[in-house]
Coordinates of C-alpha atoms and ligand atoms in Angstrom, one line a residue:
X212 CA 0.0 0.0 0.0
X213 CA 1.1 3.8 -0.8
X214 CA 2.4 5.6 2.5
X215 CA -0.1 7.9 2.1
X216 CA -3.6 7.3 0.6
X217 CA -6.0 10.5 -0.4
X218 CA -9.6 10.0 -1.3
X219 CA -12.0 12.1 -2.8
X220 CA -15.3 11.5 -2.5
X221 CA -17.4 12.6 -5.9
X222 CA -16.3 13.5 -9.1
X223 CA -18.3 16.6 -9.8
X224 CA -17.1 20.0 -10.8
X225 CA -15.3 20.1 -7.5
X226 CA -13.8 16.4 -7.2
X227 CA -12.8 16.0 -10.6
X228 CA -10.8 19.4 -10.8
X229 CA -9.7 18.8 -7.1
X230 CA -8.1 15.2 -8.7
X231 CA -6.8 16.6 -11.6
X232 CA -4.6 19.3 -9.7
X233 CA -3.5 16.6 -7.2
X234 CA -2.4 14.0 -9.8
X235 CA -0.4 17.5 -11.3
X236 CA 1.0 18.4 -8.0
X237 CA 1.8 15.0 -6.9
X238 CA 2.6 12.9 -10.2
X239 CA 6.5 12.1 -8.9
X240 CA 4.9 10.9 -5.4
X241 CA 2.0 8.8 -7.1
X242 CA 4.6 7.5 -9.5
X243 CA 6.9 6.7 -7.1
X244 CA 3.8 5.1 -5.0
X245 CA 4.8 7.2 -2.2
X246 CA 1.0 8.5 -2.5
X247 CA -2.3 7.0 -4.0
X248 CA -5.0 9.0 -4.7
X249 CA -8.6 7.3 -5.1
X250 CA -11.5 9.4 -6.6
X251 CA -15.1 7.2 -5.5
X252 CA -17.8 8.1 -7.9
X253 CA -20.6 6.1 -9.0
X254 CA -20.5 7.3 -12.1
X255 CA -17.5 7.3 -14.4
X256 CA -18.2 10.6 -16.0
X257 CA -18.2 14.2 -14.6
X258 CA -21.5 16.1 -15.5
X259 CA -21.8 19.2 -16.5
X260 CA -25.2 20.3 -15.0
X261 CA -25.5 24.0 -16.3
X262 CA -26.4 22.3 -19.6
X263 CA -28.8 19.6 -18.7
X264 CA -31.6 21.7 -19.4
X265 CA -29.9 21.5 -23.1
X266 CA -30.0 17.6 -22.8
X267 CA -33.8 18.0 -21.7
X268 CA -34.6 19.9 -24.5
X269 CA -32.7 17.9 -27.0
X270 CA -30.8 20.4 -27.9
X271 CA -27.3 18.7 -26.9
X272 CA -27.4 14.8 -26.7
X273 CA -26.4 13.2 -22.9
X274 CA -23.1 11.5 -23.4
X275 CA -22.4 15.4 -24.7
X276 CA -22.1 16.7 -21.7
X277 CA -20.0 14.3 -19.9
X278 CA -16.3 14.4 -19.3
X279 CA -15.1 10.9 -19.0
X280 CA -13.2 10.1 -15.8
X281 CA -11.0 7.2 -17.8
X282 CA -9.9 9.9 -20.4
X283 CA -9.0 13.0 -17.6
X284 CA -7.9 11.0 -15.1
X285 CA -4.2 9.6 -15.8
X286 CA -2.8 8.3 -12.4
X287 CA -5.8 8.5 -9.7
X288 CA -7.7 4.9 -8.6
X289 CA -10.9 5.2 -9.5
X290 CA -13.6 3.3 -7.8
X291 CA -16.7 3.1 -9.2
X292 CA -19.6 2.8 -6.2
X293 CA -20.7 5.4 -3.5
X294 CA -19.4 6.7 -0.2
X295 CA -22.5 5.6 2.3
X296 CA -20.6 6.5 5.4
X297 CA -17.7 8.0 7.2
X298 CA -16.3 6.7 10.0
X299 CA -14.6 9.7 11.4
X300 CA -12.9 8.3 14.1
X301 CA -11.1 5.4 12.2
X302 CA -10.3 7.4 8.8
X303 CA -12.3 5.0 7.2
X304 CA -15.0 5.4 4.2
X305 CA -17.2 2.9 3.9
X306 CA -18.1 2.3 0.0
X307 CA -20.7 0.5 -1.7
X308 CA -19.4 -1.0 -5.0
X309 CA -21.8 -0.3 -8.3
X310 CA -21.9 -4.3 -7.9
X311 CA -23.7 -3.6 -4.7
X312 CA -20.0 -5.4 -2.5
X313 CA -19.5 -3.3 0.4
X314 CA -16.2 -2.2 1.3
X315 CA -13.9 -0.2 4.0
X316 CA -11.7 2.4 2.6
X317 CA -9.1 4.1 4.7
X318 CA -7.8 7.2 4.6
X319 CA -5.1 9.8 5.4
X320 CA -6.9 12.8 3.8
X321 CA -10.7 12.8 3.2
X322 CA -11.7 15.3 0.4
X323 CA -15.3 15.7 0.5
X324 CA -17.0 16.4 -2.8
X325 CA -20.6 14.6 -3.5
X326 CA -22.6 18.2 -4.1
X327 CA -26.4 18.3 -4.0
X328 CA -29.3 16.8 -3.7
X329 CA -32.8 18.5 -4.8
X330 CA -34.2 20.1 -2.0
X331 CA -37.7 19.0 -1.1
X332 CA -40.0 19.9 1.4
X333 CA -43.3 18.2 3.3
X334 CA -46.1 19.4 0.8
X335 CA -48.5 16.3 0.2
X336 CA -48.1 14.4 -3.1
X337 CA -44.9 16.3 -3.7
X338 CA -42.7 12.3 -3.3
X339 CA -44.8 10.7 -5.6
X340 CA -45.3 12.8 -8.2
X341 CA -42.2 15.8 -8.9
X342 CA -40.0 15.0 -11.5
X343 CA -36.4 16.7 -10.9
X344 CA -33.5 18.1 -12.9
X345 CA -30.7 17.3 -11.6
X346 CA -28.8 14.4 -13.3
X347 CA -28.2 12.6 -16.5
X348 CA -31.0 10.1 -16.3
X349 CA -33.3 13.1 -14.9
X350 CA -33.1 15.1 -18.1
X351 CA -33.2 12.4 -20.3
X352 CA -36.5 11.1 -18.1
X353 CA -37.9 15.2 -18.3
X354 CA -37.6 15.1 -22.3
X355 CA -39.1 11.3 -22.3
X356 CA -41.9 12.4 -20.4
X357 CA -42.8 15.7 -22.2
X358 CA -42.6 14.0 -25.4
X359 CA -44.6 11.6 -24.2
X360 CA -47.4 14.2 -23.3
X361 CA -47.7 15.7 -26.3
X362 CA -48.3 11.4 -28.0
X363 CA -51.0 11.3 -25.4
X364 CA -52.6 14.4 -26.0
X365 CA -52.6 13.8 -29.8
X366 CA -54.2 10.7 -29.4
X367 CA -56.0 11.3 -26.7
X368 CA -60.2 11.8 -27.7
X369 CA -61.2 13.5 -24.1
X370 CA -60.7 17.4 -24.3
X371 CA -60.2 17.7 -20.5
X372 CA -57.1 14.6 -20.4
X373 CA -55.7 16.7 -23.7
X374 CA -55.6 20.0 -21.7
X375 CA -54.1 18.3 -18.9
X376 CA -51.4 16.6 -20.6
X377 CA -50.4 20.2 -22.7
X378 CA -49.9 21.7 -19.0
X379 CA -46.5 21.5 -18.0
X380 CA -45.3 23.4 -14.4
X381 CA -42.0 24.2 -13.2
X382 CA -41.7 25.0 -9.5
X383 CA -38.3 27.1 -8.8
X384 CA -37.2 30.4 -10.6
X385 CA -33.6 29.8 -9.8
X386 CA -31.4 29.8 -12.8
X387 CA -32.3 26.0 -13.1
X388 CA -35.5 26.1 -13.0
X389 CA -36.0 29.3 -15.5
X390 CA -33.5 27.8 -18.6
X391 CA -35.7 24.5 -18.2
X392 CA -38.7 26.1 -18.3
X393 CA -37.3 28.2 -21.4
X394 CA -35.8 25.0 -23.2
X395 CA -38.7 22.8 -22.8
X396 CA -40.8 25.5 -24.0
X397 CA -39.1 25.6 -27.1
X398 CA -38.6 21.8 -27.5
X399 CA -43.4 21.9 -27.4
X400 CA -43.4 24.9 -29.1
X401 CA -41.2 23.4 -32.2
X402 CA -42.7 19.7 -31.9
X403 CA -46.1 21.1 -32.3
X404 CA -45.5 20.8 -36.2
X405 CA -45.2 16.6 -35.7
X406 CA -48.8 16.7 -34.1
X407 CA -51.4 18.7 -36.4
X408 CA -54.0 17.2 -34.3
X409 CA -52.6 19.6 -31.1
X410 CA -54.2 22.9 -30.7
X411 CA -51.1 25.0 -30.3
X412 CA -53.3 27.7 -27.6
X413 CA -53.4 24.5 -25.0
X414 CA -49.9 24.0 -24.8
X415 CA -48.9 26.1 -21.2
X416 CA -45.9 26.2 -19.6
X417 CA -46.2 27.7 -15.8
X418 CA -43.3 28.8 -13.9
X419 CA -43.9 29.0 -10.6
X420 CA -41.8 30.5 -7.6
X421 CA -42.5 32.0 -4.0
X422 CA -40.0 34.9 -3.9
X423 CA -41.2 38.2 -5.9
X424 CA -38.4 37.8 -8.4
X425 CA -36.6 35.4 -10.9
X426 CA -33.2 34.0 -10.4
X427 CA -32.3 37.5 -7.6
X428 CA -28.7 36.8 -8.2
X429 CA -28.9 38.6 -12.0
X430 CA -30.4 41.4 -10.5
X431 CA -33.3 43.3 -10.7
X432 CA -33.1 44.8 -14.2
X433 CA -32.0 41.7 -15.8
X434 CA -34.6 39.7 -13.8
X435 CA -37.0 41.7 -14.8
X436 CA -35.9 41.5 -18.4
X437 CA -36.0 37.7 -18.2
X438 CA -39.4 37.7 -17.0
X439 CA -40.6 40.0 -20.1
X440 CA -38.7 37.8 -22.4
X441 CA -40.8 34.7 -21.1
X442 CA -43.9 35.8 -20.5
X443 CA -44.0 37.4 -24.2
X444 CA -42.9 33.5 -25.2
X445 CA -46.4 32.6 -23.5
X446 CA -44.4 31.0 -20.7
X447 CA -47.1 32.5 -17.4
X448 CA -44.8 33.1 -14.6
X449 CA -46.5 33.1 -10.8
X450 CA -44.2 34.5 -8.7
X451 CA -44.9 34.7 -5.0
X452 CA -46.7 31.5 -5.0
X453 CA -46.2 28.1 -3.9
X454 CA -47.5 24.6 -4.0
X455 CA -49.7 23.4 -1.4
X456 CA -50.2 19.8 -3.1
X457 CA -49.8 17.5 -6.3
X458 CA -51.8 14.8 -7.6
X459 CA -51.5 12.5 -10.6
X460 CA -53.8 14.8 -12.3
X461 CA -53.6 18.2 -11.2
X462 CA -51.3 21.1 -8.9
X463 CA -52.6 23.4 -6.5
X464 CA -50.9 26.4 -6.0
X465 CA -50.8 28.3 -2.4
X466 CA -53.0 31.2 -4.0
X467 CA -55.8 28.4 -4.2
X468 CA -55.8 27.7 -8.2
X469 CA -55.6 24.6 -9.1
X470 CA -54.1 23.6 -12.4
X471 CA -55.2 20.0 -14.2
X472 CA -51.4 18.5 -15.4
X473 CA -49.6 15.3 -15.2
X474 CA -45.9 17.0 -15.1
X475 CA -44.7 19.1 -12.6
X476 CA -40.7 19.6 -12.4
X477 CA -39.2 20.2 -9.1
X478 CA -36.1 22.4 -9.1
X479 CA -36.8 24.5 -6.3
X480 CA -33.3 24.4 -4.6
X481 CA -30.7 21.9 -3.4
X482 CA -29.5 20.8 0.1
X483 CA -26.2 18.7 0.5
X484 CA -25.9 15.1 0.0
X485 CA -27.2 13.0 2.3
X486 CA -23.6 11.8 3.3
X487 CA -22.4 14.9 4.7
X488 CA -26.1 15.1 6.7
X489 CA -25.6 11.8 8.1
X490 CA -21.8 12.6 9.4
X491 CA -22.8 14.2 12.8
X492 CA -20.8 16.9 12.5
X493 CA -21.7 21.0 12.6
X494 CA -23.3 22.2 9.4
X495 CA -24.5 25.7 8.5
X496 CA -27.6 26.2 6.6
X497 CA -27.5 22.2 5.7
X498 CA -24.2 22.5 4.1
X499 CA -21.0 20.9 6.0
X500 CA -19.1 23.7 8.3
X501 CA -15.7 24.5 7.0
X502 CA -13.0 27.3 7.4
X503 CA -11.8 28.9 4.1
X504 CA -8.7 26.3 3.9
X505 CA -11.8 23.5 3.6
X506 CA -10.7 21.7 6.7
X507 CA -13.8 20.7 9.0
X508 CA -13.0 22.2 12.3
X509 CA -10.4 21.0 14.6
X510 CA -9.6 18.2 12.1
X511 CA -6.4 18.3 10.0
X512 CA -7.0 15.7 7.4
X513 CA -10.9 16.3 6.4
X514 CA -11.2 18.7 3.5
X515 CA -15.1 19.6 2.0
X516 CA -15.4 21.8 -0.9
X517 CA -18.4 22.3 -3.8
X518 CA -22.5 22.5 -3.1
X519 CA -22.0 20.5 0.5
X520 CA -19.7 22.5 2.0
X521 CA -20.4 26.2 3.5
X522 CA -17.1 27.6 2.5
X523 CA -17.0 31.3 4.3
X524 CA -17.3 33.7 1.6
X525 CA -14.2 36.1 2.1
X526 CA -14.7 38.5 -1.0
X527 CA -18.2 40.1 1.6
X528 CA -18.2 42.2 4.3
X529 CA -20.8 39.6 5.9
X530 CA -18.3 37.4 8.2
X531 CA -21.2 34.9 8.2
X532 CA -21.4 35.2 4.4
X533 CA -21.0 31.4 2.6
X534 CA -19.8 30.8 -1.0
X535 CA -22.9 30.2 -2.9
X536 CA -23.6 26.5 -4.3
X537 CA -21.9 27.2 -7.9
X538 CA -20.1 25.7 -10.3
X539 CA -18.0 28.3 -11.1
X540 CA -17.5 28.3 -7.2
X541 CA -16.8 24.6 -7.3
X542 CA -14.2 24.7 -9.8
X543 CA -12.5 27.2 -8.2
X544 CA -12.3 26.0 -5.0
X545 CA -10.7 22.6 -6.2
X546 CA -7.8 24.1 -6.9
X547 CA -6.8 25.6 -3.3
X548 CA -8.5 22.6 -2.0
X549 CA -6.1 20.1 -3.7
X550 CA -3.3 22.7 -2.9
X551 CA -4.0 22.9 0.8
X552 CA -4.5 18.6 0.9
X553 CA -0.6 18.5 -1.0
X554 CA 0.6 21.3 1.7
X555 CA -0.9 19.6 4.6
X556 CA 1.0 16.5 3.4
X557 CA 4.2 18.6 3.3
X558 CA 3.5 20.0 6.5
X559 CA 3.2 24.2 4.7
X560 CA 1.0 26.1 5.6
X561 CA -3.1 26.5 4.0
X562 CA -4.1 28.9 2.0
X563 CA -7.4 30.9 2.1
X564 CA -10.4 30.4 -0.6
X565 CA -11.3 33.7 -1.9
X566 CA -12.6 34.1 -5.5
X567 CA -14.9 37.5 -6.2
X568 CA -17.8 35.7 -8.3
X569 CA -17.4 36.3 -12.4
X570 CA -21.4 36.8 -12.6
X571 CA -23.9 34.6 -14.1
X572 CA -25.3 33.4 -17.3
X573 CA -28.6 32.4 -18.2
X574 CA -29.5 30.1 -21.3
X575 CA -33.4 31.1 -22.3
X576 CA -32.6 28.8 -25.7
X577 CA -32.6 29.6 -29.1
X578 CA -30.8 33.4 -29.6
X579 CA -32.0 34.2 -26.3
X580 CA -30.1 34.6 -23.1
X581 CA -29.3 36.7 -20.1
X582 CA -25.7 37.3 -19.0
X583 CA -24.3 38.8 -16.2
X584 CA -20.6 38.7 -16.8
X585 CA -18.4 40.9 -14.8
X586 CA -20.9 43.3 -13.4
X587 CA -21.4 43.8 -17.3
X588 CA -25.5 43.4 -17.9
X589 CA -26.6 41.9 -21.5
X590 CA -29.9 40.2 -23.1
X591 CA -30.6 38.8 -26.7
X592 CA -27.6 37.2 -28.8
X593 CA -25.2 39.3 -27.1
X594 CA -25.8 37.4 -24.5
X595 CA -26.2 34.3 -26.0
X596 CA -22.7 34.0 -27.5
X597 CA -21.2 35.0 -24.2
X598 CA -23.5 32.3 -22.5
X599 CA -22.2 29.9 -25.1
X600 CA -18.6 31.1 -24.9
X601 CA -19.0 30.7 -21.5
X602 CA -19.6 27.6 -21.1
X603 CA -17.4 25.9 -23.9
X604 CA -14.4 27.9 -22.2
X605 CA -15.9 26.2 -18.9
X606 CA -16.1 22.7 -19.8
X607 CA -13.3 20.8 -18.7
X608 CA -12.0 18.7 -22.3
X609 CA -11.4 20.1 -25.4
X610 CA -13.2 16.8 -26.8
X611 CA -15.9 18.0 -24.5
X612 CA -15.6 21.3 -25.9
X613 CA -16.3 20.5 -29.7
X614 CA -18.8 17.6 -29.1
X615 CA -20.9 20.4 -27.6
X616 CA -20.0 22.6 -30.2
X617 CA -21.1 20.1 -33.1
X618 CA -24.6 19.4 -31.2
X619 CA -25.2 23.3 -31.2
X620 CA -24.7 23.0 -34.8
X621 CA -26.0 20.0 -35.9
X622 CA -29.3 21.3 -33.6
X623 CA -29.3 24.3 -35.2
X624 CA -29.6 22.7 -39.0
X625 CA -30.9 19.6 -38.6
X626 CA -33.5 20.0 -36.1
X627 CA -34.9 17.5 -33.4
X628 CA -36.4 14.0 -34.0
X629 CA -38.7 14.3 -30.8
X630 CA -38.4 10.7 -29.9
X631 CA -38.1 9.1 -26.6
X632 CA -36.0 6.6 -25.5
X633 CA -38.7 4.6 -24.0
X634 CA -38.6 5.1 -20.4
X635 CA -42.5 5.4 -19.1
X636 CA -43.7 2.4 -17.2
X637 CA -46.8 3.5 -16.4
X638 CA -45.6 5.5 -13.4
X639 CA -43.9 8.5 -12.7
X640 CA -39.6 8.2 -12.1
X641 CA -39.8 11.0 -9.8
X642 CA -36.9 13.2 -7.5
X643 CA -36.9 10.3 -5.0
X644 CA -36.7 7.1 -7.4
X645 CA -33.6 8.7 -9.3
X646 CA -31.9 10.6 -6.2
X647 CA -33.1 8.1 -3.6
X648 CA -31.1 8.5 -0.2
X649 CA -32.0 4.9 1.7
X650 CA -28.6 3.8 1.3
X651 CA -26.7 6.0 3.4
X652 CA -25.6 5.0 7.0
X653 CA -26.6 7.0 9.9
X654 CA -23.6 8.0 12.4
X655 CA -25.2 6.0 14.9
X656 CA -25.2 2.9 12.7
X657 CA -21.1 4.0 11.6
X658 CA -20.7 3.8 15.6
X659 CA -22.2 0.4 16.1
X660 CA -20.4 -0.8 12.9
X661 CA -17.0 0.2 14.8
X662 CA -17.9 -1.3 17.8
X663 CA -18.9 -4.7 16.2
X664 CA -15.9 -4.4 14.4
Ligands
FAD948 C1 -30.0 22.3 -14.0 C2 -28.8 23.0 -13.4 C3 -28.2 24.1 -14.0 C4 -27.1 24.7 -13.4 N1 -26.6 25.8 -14.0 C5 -25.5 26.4 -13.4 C6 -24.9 27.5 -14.0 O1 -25.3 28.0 -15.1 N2 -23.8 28.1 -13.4 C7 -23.3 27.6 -12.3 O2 -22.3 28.2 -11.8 N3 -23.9 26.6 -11.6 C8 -24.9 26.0 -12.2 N4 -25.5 24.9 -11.5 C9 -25.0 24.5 -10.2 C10 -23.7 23.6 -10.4 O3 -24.0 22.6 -11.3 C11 -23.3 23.1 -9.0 O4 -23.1 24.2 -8.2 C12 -22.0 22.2 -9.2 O5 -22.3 21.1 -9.9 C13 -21.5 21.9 -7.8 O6 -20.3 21.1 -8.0 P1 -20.0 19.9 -7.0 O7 -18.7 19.3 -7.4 O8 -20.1 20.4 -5.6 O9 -21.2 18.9 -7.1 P2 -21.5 18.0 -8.4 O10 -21.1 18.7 -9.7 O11 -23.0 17.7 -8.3 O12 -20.7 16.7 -8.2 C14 -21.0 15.8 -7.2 C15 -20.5 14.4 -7.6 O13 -20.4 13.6 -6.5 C16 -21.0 12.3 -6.8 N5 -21.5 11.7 -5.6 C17 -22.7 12.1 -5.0 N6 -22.8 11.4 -3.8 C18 -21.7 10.6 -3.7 C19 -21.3 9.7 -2.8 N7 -22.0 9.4 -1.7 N8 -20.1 9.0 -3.0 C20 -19.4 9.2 -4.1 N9 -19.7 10.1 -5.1 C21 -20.9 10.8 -4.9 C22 -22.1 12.7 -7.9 O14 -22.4 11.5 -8.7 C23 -21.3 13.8 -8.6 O15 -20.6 13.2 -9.7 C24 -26.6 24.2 -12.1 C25 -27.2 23.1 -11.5 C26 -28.3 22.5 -12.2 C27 -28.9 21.3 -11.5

């Protein structure tokens, strides 16, 4: 075994950079087998979730926007399964295999890097029935299951089931929620032409949110621009409004309508994995506690960076301010993260995080767009090609770069086929079938496990 073994939990925007500078910083050790770095993942890609909505909308295909962990990674272990515990007190991660083996995993420096899980709260029928947006197989299930509304609805003789199925909500006007209400719009609006027998006035698409304003962080003149934009795209936008329950067939909203659908998409925030819930240590606002070198308090050898941890945010005056749960964020941080797990192993000192944010971009598909670079405020196809230029400078392969590039194209020219892949069973695949947290051990459970031991 290596003298010293570092593991990093998830593969995100945060793990797989944080791997990627560590296998740069430390290639002679690794080499030498003087240090082995394992990256667990379940999945042997990275995702690159600001263009999901994309995937959704069949705009960019799925394996498009995934940057292969075999092809960036050149001297990490990777692992394929998923971090279900840590046993803090032994240095140990317990790991269940993708081929459902469990296994111990011990450490000498824990990065912690699993993100986000969509945020859901106690609002009856809201488990069985929300569909999310926040992985692969979740935006290739969205675009399966709009398609497969509009099949329905054309075939369907009963004028009531045909309005229903042309209803489609969003709940959340977060920058997720608002590009995949604004993508999936324009993936109904174009298929329309493949079913003549579809009244084109029935197709809705309601964006629902209980603050006053879309996505807050663009501020308030380019919010207000992105709300124009929509609602003159037909896109009806309730804003201070929030669900009070779902059923199979219908939503009703806290200002007492009640709106016949069968889809209602549920991107109203994240909260950290389940892992880093489960850990028993302090957490602020959900999100693990961690000083601005990453370390968990009073440990030296546990590092947490990305959507779970609440990295103090040291560009505000706010000393209780925390990063914000970003990509750009996440990225950033791997890289002092992975510089302050190679220092603690040389025994220097840790650097600080602190990154002033680059602003925000907003894909509305099509020309359209809202971009917030560098306190700079542009709408239209200004905006567009910096939100494009954005993200292919963003996306971490140049492979990645120009297989995005080619869909953009190829979308652009050729069109969309509207198929699905054939997921629908007869029921719903909602939030909790595809991010389902039953697996993960409780700290009490970790505890008896050491004792049994
Ligand atoms: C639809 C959508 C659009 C977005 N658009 C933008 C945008 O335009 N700009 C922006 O800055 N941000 C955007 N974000 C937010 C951004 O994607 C996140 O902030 C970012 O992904 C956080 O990076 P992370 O590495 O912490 O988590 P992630 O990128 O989510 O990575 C976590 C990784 O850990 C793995 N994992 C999870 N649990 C475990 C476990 N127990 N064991 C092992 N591995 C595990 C996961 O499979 C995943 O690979 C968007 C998010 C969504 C959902």
């Amino acid at each position: 075994m290596a003298a010293e073994r570092i593991v990093v939990v998830g593969a995100g925007f945060a793990g797989l950079e944080c791997v990627k500078r560590l296998e740069k910083r430390l290639r002679h050790e690794i080499d030498r087998g003087d240090v082995e770095v394992v990256v667990v993942s379940p999945h042997d890609y990275m995702l690159y979730l600001p263009l999901l909505p994309q995937v959704a909308a069949g705009v960019i295909t799925t394996q498009a926007v995934t940057v292969s962990l075999p092809r960036a990674l050149k001297r990490a272990h990777r692992l394929p399964g998923t971090v279900v515990g840590v046993d803090l007190e032994r240095s140990t991660c317990i790991v269940h295999k993708i081929s459902g083996e469990e296994i111990e995993l011990p450490y000498d420096r824990l990065v912690l890097a699993p993100g986000s899980v969509t945020r859901k709260f106690d609002i009856p029928g809201l488990d069985e029935h929300a569909l999310g947006m926040k992985n692969l197989a979740e935006a290739a299930y969205l675009r399966d299951h709009v398609i497969s509304q509009l099949e329905l609805a054309n075939a369907s003789t009963d004028d009531e089931e045909r309005a229903a199925r042309l209803q489609f909500v969003v709940v959340g006007g977060g920058y997720a929620g608002t590009e995949t209400a604004a993508c999936l719009q324009l993936l109904t609006e174009s298929a329309l032409k493949r079913f003549p027998r579809l009244d084109p006035g029935l197709v809705r698409w309601t964006l629902v949110d209980i603050a006053p304003r879309l996505m807050p962080e663009l501020g308030e003149r380019l919010g207000e621009q992105a709300l124009d934009l929509l609602r003159r795209r037909g896109i009806e936008i309730k804003l201070e409004t929030g669900v009070q329950e779902v059923t199979d067939s219908a939503v009703t909203f806290t200002d007492g309508t009640t709106l016949p659908t069968r889809t209602l998409v549920w991107t109203a925030g994240v909260t950290s994995n389940p892992l880093v819930k489960n850990l028993d240590v302090e957490l602020v606002r959900g999100r693990l506690k961690v000083g601005a070198d990453f370390l968990l308090p009073g440990r030296s050898d546990v590092f947490s960076l990305g959507d779970c941890a609440a990295v103090p945010d040291l560009t505000q005056d706010d000393p209780d301010a925390i990063c914000p749960p970003t990509a750009q964020h996440a990225t950033r941080m791997a890289a002092t993260c992975a510089d302050n797990v190679v220092a603690s192993l040389h025994g220097q000192a840790l650097k600080q995080y602190k990154h002033h944010d680059l602003g925000l971009v907003v894909d509305l598909g099509g020309t359209q767009a809202v971009a917030h670079p560098l306190g700079l405020e542009l709408t239209g196809a200004t905006a567009q090609v910096v939100t494009r230029g954005y993200h292919v400078f963003a996306l971490p392969l140049m492979r990645t770069r120009l297989r995005v590039i080619a869909n953009w194209i190829l979308h652009l020219f050729g069109g969309d086929e509207f198929i699905r892949i054939g997921f629908l069973s007869g029921r719903k695949g909602t939030v909790e079938d595809f991010e389902g947290a039953d697996t993960y051990l409780s700290a009490d459970q970790i505890r008896e496990r050491a004792r049994a031991s």
